Tab-separated table of C-alpha atoms in Angstrom:
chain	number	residue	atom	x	y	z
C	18	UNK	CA	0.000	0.000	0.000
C	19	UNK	CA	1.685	3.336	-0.594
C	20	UNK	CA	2.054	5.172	2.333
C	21	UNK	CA	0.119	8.520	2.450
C	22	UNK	CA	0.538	12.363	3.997
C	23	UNK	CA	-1.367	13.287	6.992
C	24	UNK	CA	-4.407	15.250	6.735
C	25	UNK	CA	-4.447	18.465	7.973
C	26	UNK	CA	-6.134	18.395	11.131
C	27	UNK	CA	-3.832	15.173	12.154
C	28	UNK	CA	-0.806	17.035	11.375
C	29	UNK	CA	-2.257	19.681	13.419
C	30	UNK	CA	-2.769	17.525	16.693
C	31	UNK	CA	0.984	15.832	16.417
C	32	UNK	CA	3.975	17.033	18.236
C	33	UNK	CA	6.074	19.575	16.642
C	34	UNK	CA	8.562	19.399	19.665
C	35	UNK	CA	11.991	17.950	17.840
C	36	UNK	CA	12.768	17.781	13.619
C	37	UNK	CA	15.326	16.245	12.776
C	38	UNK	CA	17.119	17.381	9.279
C	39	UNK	CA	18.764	15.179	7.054
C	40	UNK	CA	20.907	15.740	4.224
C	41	UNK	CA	18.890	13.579	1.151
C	42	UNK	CA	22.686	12.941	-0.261
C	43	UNK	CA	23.173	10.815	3.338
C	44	UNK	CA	21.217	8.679	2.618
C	45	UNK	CA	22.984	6.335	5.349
C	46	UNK	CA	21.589	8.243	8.166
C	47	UNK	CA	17.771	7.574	6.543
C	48	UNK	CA	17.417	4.612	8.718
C	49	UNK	CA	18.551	6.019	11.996
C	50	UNK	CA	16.634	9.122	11.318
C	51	UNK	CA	13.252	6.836	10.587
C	52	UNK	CA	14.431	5.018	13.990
C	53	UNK	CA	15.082	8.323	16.158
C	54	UNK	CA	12.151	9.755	18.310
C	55	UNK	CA	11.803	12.970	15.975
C	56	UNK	CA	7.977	14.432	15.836
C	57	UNK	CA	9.151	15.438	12.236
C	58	UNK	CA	11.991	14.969	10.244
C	59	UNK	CA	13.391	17.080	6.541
C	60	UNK	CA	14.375	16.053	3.790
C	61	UNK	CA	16.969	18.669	3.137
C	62	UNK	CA	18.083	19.298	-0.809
C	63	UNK	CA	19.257	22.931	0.164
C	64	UNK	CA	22.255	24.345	2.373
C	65	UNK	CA	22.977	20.211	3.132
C	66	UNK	CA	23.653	19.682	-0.478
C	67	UNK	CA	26.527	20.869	-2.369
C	68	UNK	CA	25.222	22.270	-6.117
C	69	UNK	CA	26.744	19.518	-8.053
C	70	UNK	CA	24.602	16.664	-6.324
C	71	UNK	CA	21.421	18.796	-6.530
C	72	UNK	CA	19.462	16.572	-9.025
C	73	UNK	CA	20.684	13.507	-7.247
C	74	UNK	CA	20.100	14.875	-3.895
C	75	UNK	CA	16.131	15.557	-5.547
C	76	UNK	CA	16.331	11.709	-6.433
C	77	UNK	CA	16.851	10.483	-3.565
C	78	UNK	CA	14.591	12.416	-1.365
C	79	UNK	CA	11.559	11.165	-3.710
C	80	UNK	CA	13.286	7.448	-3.371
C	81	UNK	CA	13.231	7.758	0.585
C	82	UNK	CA	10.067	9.317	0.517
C	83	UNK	CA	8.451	6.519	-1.432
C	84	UNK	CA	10.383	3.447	0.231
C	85	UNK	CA	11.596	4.052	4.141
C	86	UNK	CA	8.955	3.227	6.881
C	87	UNK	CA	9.122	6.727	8.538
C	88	UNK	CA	6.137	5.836	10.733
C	89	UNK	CA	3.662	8.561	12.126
C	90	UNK	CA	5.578	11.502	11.631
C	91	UNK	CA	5.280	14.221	10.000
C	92	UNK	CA	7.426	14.652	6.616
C	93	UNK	CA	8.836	17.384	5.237
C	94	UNK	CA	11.418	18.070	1.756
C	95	UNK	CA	13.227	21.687	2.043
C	96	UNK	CA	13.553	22.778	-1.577
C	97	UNK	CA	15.793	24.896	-2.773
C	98	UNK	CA	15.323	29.092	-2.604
C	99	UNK	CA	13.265	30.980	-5.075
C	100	UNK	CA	15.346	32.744	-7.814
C	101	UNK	CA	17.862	29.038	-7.383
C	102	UNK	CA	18.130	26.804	-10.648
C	103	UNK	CA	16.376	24.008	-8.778
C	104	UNK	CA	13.469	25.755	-6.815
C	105	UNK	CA	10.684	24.623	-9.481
C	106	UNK	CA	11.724	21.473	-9.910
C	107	UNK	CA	12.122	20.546	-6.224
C	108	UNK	CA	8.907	21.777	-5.728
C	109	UNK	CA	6.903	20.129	-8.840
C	110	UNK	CA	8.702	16.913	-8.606
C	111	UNK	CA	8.457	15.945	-4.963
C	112	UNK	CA	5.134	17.031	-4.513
C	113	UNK	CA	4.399	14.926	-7.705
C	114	UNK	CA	5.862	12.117	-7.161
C	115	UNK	CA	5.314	11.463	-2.880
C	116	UNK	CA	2.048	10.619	-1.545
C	117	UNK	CA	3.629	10.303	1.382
C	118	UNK	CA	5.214	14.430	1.886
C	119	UNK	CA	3.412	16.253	4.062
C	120	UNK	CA	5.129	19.861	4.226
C	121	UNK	CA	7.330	21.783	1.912
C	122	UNK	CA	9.759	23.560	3.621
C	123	UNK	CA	10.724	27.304	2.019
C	124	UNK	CA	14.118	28.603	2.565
C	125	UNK	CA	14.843	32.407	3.048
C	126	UNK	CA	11.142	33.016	3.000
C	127	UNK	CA	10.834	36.840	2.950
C	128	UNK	CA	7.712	38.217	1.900
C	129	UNK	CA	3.997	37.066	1.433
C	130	UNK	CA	5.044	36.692	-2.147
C	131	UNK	CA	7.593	33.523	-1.949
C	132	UNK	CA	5.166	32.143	0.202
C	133	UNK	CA	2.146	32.754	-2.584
C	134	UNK	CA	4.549	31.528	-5.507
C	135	UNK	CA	4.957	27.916	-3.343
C	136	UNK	CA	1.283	27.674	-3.113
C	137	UNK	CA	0.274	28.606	-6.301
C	138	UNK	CA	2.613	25.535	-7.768
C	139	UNK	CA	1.478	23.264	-4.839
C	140	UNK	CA	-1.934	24.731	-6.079
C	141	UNK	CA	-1.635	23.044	-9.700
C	142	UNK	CA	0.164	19.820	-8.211
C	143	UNK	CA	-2.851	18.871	-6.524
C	144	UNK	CA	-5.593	19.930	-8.942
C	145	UNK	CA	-3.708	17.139	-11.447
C	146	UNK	CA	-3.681	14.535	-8.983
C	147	UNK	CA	-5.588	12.918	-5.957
C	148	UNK	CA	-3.371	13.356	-2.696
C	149	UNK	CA	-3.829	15.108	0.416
C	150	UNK	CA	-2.899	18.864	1.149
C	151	UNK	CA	0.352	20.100	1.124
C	152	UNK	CA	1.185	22.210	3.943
C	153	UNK	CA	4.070	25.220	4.188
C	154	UNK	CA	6.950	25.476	6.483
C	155	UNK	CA	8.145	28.907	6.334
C	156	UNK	CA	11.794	28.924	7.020
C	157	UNK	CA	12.899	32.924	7.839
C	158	UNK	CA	16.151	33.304	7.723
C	159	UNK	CA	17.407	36.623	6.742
C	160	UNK	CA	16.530	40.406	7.797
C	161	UNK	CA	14.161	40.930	5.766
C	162	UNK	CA	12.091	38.096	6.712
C	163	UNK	CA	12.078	38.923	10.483
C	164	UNK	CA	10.892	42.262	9.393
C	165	UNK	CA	8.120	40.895	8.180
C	166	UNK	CA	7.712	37.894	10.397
C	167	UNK	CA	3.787	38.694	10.663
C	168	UNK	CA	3.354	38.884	6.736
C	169	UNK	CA	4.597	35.477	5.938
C	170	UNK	CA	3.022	33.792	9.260
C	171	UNK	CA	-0.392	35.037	7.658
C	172	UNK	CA	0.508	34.913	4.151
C	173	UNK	CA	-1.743	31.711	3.220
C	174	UNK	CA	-4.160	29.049	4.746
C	175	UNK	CA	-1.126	26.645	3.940
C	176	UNK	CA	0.979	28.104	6.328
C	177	UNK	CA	1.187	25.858	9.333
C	178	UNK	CA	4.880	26.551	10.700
C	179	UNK	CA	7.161	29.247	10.707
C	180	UNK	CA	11.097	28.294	11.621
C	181	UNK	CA	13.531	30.530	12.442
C	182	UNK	CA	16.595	29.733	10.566
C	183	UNK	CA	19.569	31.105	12.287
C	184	UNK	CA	23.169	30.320	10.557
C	185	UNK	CA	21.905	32.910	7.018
C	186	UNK	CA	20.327	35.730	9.821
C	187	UNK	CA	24.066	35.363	11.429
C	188	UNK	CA	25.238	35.873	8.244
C	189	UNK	CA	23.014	38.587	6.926
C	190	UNK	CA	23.462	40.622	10.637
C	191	UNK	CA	27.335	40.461	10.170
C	192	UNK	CA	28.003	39.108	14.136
C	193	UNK	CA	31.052	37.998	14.711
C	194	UNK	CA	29.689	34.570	15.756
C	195	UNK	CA	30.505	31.078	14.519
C	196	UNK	CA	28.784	28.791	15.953
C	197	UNK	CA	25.316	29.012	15.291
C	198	UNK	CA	23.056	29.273	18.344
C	199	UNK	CA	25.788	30.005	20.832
C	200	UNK	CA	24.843	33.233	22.821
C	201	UNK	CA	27.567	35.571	21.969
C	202	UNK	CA	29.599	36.202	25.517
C	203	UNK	CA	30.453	40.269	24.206
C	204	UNK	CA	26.414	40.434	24.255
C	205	UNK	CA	26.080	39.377	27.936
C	206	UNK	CA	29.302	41.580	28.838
C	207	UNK	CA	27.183	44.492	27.668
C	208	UNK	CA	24.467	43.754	30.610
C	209	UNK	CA	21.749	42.455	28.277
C	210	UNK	CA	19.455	40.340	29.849
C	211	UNK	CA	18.849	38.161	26.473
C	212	UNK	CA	21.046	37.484	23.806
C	213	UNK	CA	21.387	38.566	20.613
C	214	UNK	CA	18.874	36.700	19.027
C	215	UNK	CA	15.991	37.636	21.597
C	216	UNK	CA	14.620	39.999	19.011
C	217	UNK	CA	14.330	37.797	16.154
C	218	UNK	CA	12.550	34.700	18.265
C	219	UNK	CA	10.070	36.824	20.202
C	220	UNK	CA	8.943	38.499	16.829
C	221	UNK	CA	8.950	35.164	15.021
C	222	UNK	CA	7.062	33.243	18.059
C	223	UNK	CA	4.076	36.797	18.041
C	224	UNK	CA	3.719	36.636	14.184
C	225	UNK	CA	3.165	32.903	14.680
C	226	UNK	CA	0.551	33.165	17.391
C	227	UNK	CA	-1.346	35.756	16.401
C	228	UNK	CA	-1.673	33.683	12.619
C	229	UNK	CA	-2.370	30.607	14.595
C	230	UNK	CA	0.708	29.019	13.233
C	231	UNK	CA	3.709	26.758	14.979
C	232	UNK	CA	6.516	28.417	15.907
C	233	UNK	CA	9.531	26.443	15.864
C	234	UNK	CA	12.943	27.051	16.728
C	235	UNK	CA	16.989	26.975	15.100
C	236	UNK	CA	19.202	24.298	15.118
C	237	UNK	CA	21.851	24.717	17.818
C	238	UNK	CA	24.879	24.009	15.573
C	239	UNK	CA	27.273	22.512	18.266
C	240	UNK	CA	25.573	18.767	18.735
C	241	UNK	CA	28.476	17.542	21.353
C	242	UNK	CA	27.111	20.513	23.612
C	243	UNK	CA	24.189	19.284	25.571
C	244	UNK	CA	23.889	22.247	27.865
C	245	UNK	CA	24.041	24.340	25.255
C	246	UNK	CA	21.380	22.821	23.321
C	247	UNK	CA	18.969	22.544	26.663
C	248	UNK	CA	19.483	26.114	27.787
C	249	UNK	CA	18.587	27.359	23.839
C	250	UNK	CA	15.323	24.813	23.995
C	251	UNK	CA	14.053	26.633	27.182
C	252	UNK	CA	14.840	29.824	26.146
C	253	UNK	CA	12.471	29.453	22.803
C	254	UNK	CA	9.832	27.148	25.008
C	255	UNK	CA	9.848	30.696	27.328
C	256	UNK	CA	8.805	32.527	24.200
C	257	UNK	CA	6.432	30.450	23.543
C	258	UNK	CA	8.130	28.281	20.939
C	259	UNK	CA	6.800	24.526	20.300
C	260	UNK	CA	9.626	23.019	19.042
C	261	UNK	CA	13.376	23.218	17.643
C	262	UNK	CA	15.028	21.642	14.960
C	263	UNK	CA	18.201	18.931	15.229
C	264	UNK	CA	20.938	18.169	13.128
C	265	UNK	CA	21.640	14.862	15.061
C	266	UNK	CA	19.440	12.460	16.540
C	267	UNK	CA	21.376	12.603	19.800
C	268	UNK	CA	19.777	16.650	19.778
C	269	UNK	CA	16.477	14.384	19.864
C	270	UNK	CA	15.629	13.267	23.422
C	271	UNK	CA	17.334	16.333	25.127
C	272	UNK	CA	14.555	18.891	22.451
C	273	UNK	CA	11.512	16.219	23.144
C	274	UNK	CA	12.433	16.329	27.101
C	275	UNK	CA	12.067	20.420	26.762
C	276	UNK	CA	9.007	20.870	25.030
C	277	UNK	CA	7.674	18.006	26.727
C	278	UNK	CA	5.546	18.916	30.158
C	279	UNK	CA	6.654	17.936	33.135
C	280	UNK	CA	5.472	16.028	36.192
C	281	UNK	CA	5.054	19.129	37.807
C	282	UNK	CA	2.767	20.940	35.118
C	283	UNK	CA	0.838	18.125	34.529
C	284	UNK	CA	0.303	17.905	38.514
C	285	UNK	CA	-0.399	21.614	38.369
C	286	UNK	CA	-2.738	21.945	35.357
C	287	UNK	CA	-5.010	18.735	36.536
C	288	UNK	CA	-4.784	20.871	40.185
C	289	UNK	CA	-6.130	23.595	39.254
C	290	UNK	CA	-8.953	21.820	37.004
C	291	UNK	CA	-10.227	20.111	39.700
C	292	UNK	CA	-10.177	23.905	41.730
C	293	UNK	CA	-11.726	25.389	38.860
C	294	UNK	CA	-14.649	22.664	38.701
C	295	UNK	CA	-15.463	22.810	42.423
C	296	UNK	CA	-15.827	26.504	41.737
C	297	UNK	CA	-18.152	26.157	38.836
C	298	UNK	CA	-20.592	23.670	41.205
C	299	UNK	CA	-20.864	26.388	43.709
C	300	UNK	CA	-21.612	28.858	40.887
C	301	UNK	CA	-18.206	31.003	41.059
C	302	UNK	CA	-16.170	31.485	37.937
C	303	UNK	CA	-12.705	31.695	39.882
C	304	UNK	CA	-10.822	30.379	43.004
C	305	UNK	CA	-7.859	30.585	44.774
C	306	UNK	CA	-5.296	27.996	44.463
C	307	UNK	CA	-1.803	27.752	46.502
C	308	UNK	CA	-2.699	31.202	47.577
C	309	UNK	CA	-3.173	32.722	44.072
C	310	UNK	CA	-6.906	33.052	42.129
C	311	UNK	CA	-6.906	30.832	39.244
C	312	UNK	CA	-9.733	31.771	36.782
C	313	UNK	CA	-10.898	30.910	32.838
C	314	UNK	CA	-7.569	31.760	31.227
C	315	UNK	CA	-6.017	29.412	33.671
C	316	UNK	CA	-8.039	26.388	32.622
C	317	UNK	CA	-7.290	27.062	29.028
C	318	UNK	CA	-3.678	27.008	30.389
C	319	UNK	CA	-4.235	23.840	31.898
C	320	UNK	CA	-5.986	21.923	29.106
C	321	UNK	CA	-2.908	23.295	26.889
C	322	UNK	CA	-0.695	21.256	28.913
C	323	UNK	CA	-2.502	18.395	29.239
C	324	UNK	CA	-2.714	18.145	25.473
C	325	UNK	CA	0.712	18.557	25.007
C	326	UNK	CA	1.641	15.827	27.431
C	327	UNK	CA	-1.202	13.909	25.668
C	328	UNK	CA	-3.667	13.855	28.145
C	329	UNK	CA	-6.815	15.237	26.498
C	330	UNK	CA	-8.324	17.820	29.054
């Protein structure tokens, strides 16, 4: 039987906490990525691919697509930029030719336009052929895209993720950094209670929200560094981030521990349910719990949680 996307409304109950990219030229990591605990993993035929293995690297993402048991994930191919020598034909031919893709993923996405152009092609794949809806991960990347963060969250119903793509914003901001999603230490020397890359993720994680899009994190380049990587997961989950991409499956289990809830907010959002429901029987719409009043917002708050941990409220 050959394997098929997700609908829409199953992608959008799945966890988006880890995604794990893959080079499609590695093909030897395929199985250990389809093994790994990712939510989602890419297909990457972009900054993972040199240019002379483009069309081979295109090849083989269809081939993987089409053959490897990635289970009940969500699957994603990033194409190639708009204005690249491969951009249409990623798009056309993997969308063509894999029942089984779920999301494109957009490089450098900087303007409602390169978001438009995607769907319109995505658009005319589907109208030729029976297969479920394509959905858009925006991947902003550069200045201009953070500028307009709020444009490309809202740009089109086929929007359902917006990345932040750090290494090309390093780039395109000239910092003197080099490993990409290390805070810089002459940042936190100035007295700056964030790092340099506060501006960008809060802005990223609003657009998202308010467009009722995912917001999901960088890679944090530096895979050996597992402090590193946890303290850059909970500063995104803080901002209201659901996720954050890997470039090794070890970066798996530390990501799907962060964005995971805890014993303790499970305990506290099925706490303050029960508070809340006691309240309601004796006709008052808030109570005090642990010394604080805990009202409506507080039992959307809790039934957030509890669906995140996969307890349905």
């Amino acid at each position: 039987m050959t394997p098929q996307a997700m609908s829409v409304e199953a992608r959008s109950r799945r966890p988006q906490r880890s995604e794990l990219s893959v080079p499609a030229t590695s093909t030897r990591f395929f199985a250990k990525a389809a093994a790994s605990a990712a939510d989602a993993i890419v297909l990457d035929l972009e900054d993972g691919v040199a240019a002379g293995r483009k069309d081979e690297a295109r090849a083989a993402a269809i081939a993987a697509l089409n053959e490897v048991d990635w289970g009940p994930r969500i699957m994603s191919v990033r194409v190639n930029g708009i204005g690249t020598p491969w951009c249409h034909r990623d798009i056309v031919e993997v969308a063509e030719a894999c029942p089984r893709l779920d999301r494109i993923v957009l490089p450098k996405a900087g303007e409602s336009f390169d978001i438009r152009f995607l769907a319109a092609l995505l658009d005319g794949v589907e109208a030729a052929m029976a297969r479920p809806r394509i959905g858009i991960a925006a991947l902003v990347e550069t200045a201009k895209g953070v500028g307009r963060a709020e444009e490309i969250a809202e740009a089109h119903p086929r929007v359902e993720t917006v990345i932040f793509g750090l290494g090309d914003y390093m780039r395109e901001m000239r910092t003197p950094d080099t490993v990409v999603g290390l805070p810089n230490p002459d940042y936190a020397l100035s007295g700056a209670a964030n790092d340099q890359w506060h501006y960008a993720l809060a802005r990223i994680a609003n657009a998202c929200r308010g467009a009722g899009v995912r917001p999901i994190d960088a890679v944090y380049a530096d895979f050996r560094d597992a402090a590193g990587l946890r303290a850059s997961a909970i500063r995104s989950r803080a901002l209201g981030y659901e996720g954050k991409w890997a470039i090794h499956p070890d970066q798996v289990a530390p990501i799907n521990a962060v964005f995971s809830p805890d014993e303790a907010r499970i305990a506290w959002a099925r706490k303050v349910l029960a508070t809340l429901a006691r309240a309601e029987a004796a006709g008052a719409g808030a109570a005090t719990e642990d010394g604080m009043m805990v009202d409506a917002v507080h039992a959307l708050m809790a039934r957030d949680i509890l669906r995140q941990a996969g307890l349905e409220a």
